[in-house]
Structure formats: C-alpha cells, structure tokens
mmCIF file of C-alpha atoms and ligand atoms in Angstrom:
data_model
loop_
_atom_site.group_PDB
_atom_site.id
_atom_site.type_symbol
_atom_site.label_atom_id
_atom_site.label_comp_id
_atom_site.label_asym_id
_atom_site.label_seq_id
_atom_site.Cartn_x
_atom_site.Cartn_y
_atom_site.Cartn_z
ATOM 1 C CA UNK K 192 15.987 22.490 -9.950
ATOM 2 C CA UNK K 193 12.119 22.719 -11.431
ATOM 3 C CA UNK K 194 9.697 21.388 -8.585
ATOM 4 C CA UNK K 195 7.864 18.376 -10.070
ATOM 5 C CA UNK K 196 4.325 19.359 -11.632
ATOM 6 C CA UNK K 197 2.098 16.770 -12.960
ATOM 7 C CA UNK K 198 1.527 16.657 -16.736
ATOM 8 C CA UNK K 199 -1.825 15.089 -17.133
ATOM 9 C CA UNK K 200 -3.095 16.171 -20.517
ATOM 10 C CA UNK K 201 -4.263 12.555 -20.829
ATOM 11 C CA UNK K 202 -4.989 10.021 -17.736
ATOM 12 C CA UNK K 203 -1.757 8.152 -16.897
ATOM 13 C CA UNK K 204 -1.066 4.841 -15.914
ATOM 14 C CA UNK K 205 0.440 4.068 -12.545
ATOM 15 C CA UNK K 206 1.575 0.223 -12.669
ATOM 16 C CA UNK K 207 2.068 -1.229 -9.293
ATOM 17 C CA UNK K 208 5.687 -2.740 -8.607
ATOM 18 C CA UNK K 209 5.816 -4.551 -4.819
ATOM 19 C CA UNK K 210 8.728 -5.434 -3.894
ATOM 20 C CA UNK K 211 7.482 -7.287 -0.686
ATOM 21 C CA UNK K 212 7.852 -10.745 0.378
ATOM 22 C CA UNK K 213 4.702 -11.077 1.949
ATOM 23 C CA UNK K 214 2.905 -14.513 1.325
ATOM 24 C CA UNK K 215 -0.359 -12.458 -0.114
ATOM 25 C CA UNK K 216 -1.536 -13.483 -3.762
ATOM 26 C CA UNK K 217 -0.502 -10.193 -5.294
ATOM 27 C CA UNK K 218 0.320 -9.595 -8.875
ATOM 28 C CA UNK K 219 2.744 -6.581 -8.242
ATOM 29 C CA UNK K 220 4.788 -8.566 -6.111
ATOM 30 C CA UNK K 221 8.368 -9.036 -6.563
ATOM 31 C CA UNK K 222 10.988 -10.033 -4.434
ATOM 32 C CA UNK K 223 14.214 -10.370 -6.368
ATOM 33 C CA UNK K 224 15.781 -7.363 -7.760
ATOM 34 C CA UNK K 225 16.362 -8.342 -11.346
ATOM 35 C CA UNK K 226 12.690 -9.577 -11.864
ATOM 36 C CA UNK K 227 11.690 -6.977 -10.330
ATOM 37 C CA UNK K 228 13.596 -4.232 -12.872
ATOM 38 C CA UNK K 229 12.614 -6.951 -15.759
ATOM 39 C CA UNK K 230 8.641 -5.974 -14.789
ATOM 40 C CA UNK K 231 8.550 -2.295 -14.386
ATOM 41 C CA UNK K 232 10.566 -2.245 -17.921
ATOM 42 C CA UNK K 233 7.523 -4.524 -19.165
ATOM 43 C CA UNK K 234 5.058 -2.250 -17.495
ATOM 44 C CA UNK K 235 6.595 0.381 -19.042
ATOM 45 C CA UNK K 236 6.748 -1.083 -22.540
ATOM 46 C CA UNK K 237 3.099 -1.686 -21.560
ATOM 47 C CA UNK K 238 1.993 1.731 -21.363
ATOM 48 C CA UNK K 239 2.809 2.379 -17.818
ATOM 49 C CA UNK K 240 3.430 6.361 -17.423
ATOM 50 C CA UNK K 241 4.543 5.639 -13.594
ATOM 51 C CA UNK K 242 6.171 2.822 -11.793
ATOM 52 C CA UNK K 243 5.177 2.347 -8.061
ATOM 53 C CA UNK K 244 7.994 1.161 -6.014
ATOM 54 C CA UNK K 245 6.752 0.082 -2.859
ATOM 55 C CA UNK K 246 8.420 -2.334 -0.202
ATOM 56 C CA UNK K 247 6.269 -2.068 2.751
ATOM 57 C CA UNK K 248 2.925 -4.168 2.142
ATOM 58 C CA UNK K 249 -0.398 -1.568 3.062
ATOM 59 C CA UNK K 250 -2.574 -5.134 3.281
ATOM 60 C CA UNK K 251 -4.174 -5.292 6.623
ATOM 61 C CA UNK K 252 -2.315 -7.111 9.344
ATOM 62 C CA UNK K 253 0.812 -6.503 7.244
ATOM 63 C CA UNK K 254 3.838 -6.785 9.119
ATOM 64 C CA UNK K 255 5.976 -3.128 9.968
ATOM 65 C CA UNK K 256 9.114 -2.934 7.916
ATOM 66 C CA UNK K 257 12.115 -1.089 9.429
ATOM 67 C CA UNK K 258 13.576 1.783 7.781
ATOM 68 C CA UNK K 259 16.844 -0.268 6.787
ATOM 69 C CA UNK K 260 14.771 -3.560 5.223
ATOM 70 C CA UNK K 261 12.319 -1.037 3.138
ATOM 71 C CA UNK K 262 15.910 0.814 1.649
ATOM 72 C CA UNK K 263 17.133 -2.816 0.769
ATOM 73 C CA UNK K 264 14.220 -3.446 -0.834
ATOM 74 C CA UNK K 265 13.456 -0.667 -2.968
ATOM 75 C CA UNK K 266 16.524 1.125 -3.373
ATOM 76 C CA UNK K 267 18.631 -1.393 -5.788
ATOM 77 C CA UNK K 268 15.531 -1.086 -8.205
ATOM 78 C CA UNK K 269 14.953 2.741 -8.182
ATOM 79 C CA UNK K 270 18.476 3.211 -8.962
ATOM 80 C CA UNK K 271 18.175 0.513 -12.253
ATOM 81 C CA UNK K 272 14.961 1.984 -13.522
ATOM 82 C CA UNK K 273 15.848 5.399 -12.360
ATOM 83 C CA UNK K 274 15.265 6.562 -16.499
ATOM 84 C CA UNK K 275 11.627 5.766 -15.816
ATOM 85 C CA UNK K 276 9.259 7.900 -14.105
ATOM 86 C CA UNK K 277 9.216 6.682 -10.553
ATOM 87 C CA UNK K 278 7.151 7.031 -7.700
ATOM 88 C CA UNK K 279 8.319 5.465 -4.210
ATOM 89 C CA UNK K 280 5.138 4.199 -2.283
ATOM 90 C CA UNK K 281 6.644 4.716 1.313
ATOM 91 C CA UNK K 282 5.302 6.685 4.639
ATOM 92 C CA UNK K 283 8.642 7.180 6.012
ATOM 93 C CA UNK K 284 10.620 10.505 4.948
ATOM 94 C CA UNK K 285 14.492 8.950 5.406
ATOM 95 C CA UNK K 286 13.263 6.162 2.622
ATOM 96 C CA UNK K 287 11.485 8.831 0.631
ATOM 97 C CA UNK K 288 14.710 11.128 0.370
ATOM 98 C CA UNK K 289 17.093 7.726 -0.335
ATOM 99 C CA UNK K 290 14.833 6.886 -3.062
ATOM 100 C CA UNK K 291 14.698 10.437 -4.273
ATOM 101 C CA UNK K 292 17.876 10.459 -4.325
ATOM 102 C CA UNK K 293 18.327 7.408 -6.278
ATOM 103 C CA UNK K 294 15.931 8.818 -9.054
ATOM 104 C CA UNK K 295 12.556 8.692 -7.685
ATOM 105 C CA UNK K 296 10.710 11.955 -8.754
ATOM 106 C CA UNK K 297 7.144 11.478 -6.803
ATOM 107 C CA UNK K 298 5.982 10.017 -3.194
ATOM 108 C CA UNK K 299 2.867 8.165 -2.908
ATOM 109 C CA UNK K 300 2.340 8.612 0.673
ATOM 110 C CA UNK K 301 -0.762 6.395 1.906
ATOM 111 C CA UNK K 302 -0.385 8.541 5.266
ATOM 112 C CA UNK K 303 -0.768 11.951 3.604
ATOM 113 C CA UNK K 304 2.353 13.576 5.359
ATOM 114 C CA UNK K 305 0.551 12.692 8.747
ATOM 115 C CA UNK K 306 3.018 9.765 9.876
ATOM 116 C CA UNK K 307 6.408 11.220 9.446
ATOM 117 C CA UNK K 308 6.596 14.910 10.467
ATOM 118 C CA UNK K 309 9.903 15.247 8.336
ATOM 119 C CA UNK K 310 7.769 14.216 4.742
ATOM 120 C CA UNK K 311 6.349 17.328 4.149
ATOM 121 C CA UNK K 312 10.115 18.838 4.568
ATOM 122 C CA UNK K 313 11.472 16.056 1.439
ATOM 123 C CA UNK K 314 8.956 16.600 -0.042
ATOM 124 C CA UNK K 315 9.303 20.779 -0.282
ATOM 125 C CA UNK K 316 13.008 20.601 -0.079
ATOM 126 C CA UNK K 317 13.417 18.210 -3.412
ATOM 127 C CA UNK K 318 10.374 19.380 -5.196
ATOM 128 C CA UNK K 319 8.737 15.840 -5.976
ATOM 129 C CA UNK K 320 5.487 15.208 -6.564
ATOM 130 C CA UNK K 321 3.739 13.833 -3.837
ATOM 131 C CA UNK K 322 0.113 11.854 -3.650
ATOM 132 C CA UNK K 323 -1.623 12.765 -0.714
ATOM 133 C CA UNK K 324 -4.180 9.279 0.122
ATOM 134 C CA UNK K 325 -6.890 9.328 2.586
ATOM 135 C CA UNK K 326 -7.396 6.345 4.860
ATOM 136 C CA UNK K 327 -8.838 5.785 8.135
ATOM 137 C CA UNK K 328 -6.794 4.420 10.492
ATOM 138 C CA UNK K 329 -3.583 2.214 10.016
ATOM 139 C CA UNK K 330 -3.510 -0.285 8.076
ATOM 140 C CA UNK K 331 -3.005 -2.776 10.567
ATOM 141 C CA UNK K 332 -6.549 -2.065 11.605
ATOM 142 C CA UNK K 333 -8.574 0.219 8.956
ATOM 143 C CA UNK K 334 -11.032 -2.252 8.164
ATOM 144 C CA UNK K 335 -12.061 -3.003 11.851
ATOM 145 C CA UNK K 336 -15.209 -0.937 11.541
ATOM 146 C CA UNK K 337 -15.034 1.780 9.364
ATOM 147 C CA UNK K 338 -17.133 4.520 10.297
ATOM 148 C CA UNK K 339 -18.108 7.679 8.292
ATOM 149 C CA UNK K 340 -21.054 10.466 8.880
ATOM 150 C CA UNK K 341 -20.749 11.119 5.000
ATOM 151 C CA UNK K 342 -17.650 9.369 3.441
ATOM 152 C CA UNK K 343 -17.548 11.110 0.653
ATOM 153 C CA UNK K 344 -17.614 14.200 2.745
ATOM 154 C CA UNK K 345 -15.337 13.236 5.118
ATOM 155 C CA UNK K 346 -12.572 12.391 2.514
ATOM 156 C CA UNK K 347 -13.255 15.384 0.604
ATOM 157 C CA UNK K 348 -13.038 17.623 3.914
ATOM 158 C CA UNK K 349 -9.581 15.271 4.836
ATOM 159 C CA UNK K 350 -8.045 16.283 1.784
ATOM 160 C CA UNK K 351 -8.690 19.391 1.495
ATOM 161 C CA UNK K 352 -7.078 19.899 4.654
ATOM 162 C CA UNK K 353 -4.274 17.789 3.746
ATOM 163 C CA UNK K 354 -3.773 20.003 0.560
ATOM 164 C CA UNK K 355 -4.091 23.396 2.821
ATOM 165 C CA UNK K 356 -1.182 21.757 5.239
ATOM 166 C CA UNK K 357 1.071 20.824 2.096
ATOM 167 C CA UNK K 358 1.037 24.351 0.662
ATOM 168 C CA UNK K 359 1.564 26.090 4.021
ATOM 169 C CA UNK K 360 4.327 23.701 4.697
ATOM 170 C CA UNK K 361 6.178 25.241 1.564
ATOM 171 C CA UNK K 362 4.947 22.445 -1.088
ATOM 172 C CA UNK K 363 3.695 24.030 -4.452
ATOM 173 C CA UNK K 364 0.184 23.143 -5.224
ATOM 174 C CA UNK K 365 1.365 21.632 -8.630
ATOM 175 C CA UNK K 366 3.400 18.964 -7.243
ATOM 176 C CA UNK K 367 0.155 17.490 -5.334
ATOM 177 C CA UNK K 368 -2.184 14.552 -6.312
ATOM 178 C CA UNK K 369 -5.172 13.372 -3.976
ATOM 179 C CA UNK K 370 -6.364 9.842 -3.354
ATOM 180 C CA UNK K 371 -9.688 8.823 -1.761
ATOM 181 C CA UNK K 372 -8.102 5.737 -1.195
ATOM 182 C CA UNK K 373 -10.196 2.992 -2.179
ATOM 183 C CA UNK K 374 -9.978 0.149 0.425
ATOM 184 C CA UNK K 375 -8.343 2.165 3.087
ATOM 185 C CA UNK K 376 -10.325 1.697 6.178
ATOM 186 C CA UNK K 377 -13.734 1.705 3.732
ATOM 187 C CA UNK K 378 -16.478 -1.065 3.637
ATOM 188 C CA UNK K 379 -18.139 -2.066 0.661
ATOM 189 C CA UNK K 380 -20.711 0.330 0.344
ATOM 190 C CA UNK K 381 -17.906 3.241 1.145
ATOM 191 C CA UNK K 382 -15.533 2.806 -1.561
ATOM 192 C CA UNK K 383 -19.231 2.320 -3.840
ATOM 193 C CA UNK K 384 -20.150 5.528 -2.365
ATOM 194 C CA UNK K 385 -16.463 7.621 -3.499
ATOM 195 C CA UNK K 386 -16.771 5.854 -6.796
ATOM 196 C CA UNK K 387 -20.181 6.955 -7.533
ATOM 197 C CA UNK K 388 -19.265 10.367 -6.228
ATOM 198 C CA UNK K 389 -15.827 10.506 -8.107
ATOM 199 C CA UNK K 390 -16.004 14.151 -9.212
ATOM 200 C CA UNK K 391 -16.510 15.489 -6.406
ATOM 201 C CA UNK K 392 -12.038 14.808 -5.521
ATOM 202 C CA UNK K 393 -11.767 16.132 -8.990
ATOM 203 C CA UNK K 394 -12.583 19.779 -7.849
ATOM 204 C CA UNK K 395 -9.689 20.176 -5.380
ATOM 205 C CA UNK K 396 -7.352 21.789 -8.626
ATOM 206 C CA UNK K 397 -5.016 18.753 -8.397
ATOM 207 C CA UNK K 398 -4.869 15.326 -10.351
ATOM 208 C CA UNK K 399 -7.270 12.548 -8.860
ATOM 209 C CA UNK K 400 -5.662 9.495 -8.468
ATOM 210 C CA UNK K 401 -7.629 6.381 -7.673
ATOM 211 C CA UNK K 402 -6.609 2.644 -6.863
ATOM 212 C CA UNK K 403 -9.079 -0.034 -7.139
ATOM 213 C CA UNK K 404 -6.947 -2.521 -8.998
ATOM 214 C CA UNK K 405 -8.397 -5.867 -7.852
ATOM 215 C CA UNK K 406 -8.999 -4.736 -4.297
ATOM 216 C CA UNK K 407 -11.701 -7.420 -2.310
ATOM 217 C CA UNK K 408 -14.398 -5.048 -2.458
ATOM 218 C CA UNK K 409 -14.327 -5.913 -6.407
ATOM 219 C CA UNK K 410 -14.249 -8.970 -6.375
ATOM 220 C CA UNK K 411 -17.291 -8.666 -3.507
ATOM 221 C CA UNK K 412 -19.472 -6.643 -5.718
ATOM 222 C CA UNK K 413 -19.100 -9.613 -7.939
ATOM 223 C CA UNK K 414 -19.384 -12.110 -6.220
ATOM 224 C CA UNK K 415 -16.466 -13.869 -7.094
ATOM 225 C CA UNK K 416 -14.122 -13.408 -4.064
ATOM 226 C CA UNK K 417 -10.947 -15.027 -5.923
ATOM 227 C CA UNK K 418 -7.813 -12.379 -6.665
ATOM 228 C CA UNK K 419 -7.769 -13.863 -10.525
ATOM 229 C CA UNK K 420 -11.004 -13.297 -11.146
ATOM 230 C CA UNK K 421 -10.980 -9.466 -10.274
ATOM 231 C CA UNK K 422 -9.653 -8.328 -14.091
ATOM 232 C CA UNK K 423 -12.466 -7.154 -15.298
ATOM 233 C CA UNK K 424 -13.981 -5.714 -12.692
ATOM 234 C CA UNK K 425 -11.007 -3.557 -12.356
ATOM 235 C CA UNK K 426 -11.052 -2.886 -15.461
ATOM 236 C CA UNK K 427 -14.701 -1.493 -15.381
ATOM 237 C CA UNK K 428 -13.859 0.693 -12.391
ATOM 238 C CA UNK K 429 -10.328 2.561 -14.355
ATOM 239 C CA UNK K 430 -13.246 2.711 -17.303
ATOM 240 C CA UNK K 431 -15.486 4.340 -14.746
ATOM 241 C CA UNK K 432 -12.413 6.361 -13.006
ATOM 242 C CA UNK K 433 -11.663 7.687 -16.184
ATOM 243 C CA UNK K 434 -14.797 9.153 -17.230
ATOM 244 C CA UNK K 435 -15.504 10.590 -13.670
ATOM 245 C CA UNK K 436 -12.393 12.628 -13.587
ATOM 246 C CA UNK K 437 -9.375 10.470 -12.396
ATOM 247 C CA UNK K 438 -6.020 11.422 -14.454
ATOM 248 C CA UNK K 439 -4.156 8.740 -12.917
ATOM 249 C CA UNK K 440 -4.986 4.878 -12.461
ATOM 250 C CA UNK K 441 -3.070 2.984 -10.557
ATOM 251 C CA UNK K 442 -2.857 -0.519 -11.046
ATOM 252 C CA UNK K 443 -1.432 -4.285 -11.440
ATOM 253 C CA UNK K 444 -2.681 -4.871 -15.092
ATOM 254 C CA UNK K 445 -0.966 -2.010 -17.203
ATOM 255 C CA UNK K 446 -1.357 -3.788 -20.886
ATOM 256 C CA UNK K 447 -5.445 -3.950 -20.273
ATOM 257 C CA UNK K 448 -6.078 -0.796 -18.528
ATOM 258 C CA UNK K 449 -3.186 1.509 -20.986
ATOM 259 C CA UNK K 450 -5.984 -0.161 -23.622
ATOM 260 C CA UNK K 451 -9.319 1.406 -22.005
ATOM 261 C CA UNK K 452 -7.558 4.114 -20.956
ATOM 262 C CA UNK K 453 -6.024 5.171 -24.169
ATOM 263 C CA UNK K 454 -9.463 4.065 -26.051
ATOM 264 C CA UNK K 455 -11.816 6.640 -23.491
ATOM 265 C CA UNK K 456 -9.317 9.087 -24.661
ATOM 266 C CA UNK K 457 -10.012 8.154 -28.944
ATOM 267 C CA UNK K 458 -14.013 8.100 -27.733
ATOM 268 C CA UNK K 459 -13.613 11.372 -26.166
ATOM 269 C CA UNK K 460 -11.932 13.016 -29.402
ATOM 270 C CA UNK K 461 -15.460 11.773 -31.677
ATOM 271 C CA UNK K 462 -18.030 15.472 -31.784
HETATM 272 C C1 9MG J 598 0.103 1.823 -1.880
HETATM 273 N N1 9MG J 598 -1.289 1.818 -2.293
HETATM 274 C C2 9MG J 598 -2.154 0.750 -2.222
HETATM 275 N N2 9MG J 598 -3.370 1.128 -2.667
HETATM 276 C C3 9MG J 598 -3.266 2.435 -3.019
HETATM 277 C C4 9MG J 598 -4.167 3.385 -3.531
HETATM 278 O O1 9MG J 598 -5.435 3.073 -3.730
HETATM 279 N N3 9MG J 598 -3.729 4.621 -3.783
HETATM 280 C C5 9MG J 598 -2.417 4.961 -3.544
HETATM 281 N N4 9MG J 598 -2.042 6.232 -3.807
HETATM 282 N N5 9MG J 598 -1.529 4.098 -3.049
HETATM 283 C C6 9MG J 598 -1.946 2.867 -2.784
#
C-alpha cells in the first residue's frame, strides 16, 4: 500500500478526542465509548480534518497507563470512526500498530520515536504518518525547570535530528510532521518565544503542527488562569499559527477554530 503523505493545501484541523479518565477539567475528554464516537463524528461535522485518539493523559503528574488499559481505551473507538481520518496520540509502538490496524492512518508521538525503539519500525513498516513533538523531559516532570540556551534553537536543532533519524530509519520524509510542542517542558516565556519564532519549524520541508489549545500558559498571558476562559486566547494563537506557517492546528474547539482557519484562508485569496 501508498505510505501516508500529508495533503496540506490548506491548514487542517486536528480536534482533540481524550479518552482518559483523569479528573483534569479537559474538554477532549471522554470516557465512555459511545460519547466518545458521538464527539469525533461532531468534530468532524465541525470541520475537523483529523481526530486525535489519545488514552494516556500527557498532563504533568499524569498517571502511566499500561499497554493493555491504553488498547481498551482507544481501540473500540478507532475501529467505529475508522472512516475518519485518525491519528492515535500514543508513545508506545504495540498500541500504535493495534490502532493502525484498527484504521488509524497517523501517530502523534509526543516522544518523537525516542521512547519506544520499535515506533520508528510501525511506523516505516505501515507507512503512517507520524508527528514527531519536541518536549523536554517526561511529562511527569517537564515543567520542573525548563531550561534552554536558545529554545527556539534547541527545538529546531531536536527536530531536525529527529527528522534525519526517521528517514534513515526507512520512514519517507512525506509521511513526517514536526511539533515544537507548546507546553512540553516550556515556561511561559518559552512557548512565547516558539510562537513568535513560528517560521522558523516551517523550514524543515514537512507540515508544522502546533498545539496551544487552552494550554495554562494562555490562560497566564491573560491573566485569567480558569480552563473556560482560555477560548479566545486559543483562538488568537491558531489565528497567529496560521499566518506563521502551521498547516495543522490541533485543538479542543473545532467549530471556532475550522471558522478562523477557513476565514485566513478567504483573506489570503483577496490581491
Ligand atoms: C498529545 N498532545 C498534547 N499536546 C500536544 C501538542 O501540542 N502537540 C501534539 N502533537 N500532541 C499533543
């Protein structure tokens, strides 16, 4: 079969399906199979090119979810909503091939092939697309003290390695995305820094994905700490995403951001 190559003519929308029972005040969280299938066919209704199907939480302190309770989790919903295009948001390769196999055609890997030596392998050997993320440390303990000489740098350097290791490792250069990963292991003024500095991951020759949606550092920058209250603000950054190069958003509130998305692309048609 075809590898996977990303079609990003026009940015996509990546809507963010958890299927975690974590007590954290997350919008993409669902913990019952059918509500879970009923929101990634809204999302999808919604404008959502891509439906993330994680079921291991990346928040800090999260607990570590065996190989057996992520497959509960996500499997019985890849396999319903296998018509859409799905991505599984997973680190470990045996959950990445199960969820391949049960129609999953990309693999948002947070670790960027680094924490399961066999990824790289499922990800060559079934020709998915795969998201490569930077992020310093785990995420048990990223935001401890994050530490950069030059983040922006740093990340780009990371990647670029990450990249180099993919396509030596068999993986066609067409079925990669990069991440900065916004929030992973960054303070404040580090994920203001990659934003600012956005097109500088759009050089690598692959599709720049970037994840804000409601992360704290929004709702820091405007001073208004609360999860609710981060809409706008994440709305603002896809805005500013856009514009600076990033083909695919990922995030929580499809309807609002397929709307700024889809009217940056009508702006961008006017001479
Ligand atoms: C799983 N996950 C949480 N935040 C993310 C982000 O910013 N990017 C990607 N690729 N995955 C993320």
């Amino acid at each position: 079969m075809e590898a996977f190559q990303w079609k990003t003519t026009r940015p996509l929308v990546m809507g963010i399906l958890n299927v975690t029972p974590d007590s954290f005040s997350d919008g993409g969280r669902y913990t019952d199979v059918a509500s879970a299938v009923t929101r990634a066919r809204q999302m999808a209704s919604e404008g959502a090119d891509i439906i993330d199907v994680g079921g291991e939480s990346t928040r800090p302190g999260a607990p570590v979810v065996s190989v057996d309770e992520e497959l509960r989790r996500v499997l019985p919903v890849i396999e319903q909503i296998a018509d859409l295009l799905v991505a599984v948001d997973t680190t470990k390769a045996v959950v990445a091939g199960h969820a391949i196999a049960a129609g999953a055609r990309i693999v948002n890997d947070i670790s960027a092939l680094q924490y399961d030596a066999d990824m790289v392998s499922v990800v060559r050997e079934f020709g998915v697309g795969v998201i490569l993320m930077h992020m310093q440390g785990t995420p048990a303990t990223m935001q401890d003290n994050p530490c950069y000489s030059d983040v922006v740098q740093d990340v780009r350097f990371f990647l670029a390695e990450r990249i180099e290791f993919a396509v030596a490792s068999g993986v066609k250069k067409m079925q990669i995305a990069v991440d900065p990963g916004i929030g992973f292991g960054k303070t404040i003024e580090h994920n203001r820094q990659l934003l600012a500095k956005l097109k500088e991951f759009a050089t690598f020759g692959c599709p720049l994905v970037v994840g804000a949606s409601r992360k704290s550092f929004i709702g820091q920058l405007l001073s208004r700490p609360e999860y609710e209250q981060r809409l706008s603000g994440s709305l603002a950054v896809a805005a500013w995403a856009v514009m600076h190069g990033a083909q695919i958003i990922r995030v929580h509130d499809v309807a609002e951001t397929a709307d700024v998305v889809r009217m940056i692309a009508a702006l961008r048609q006017i001479n």
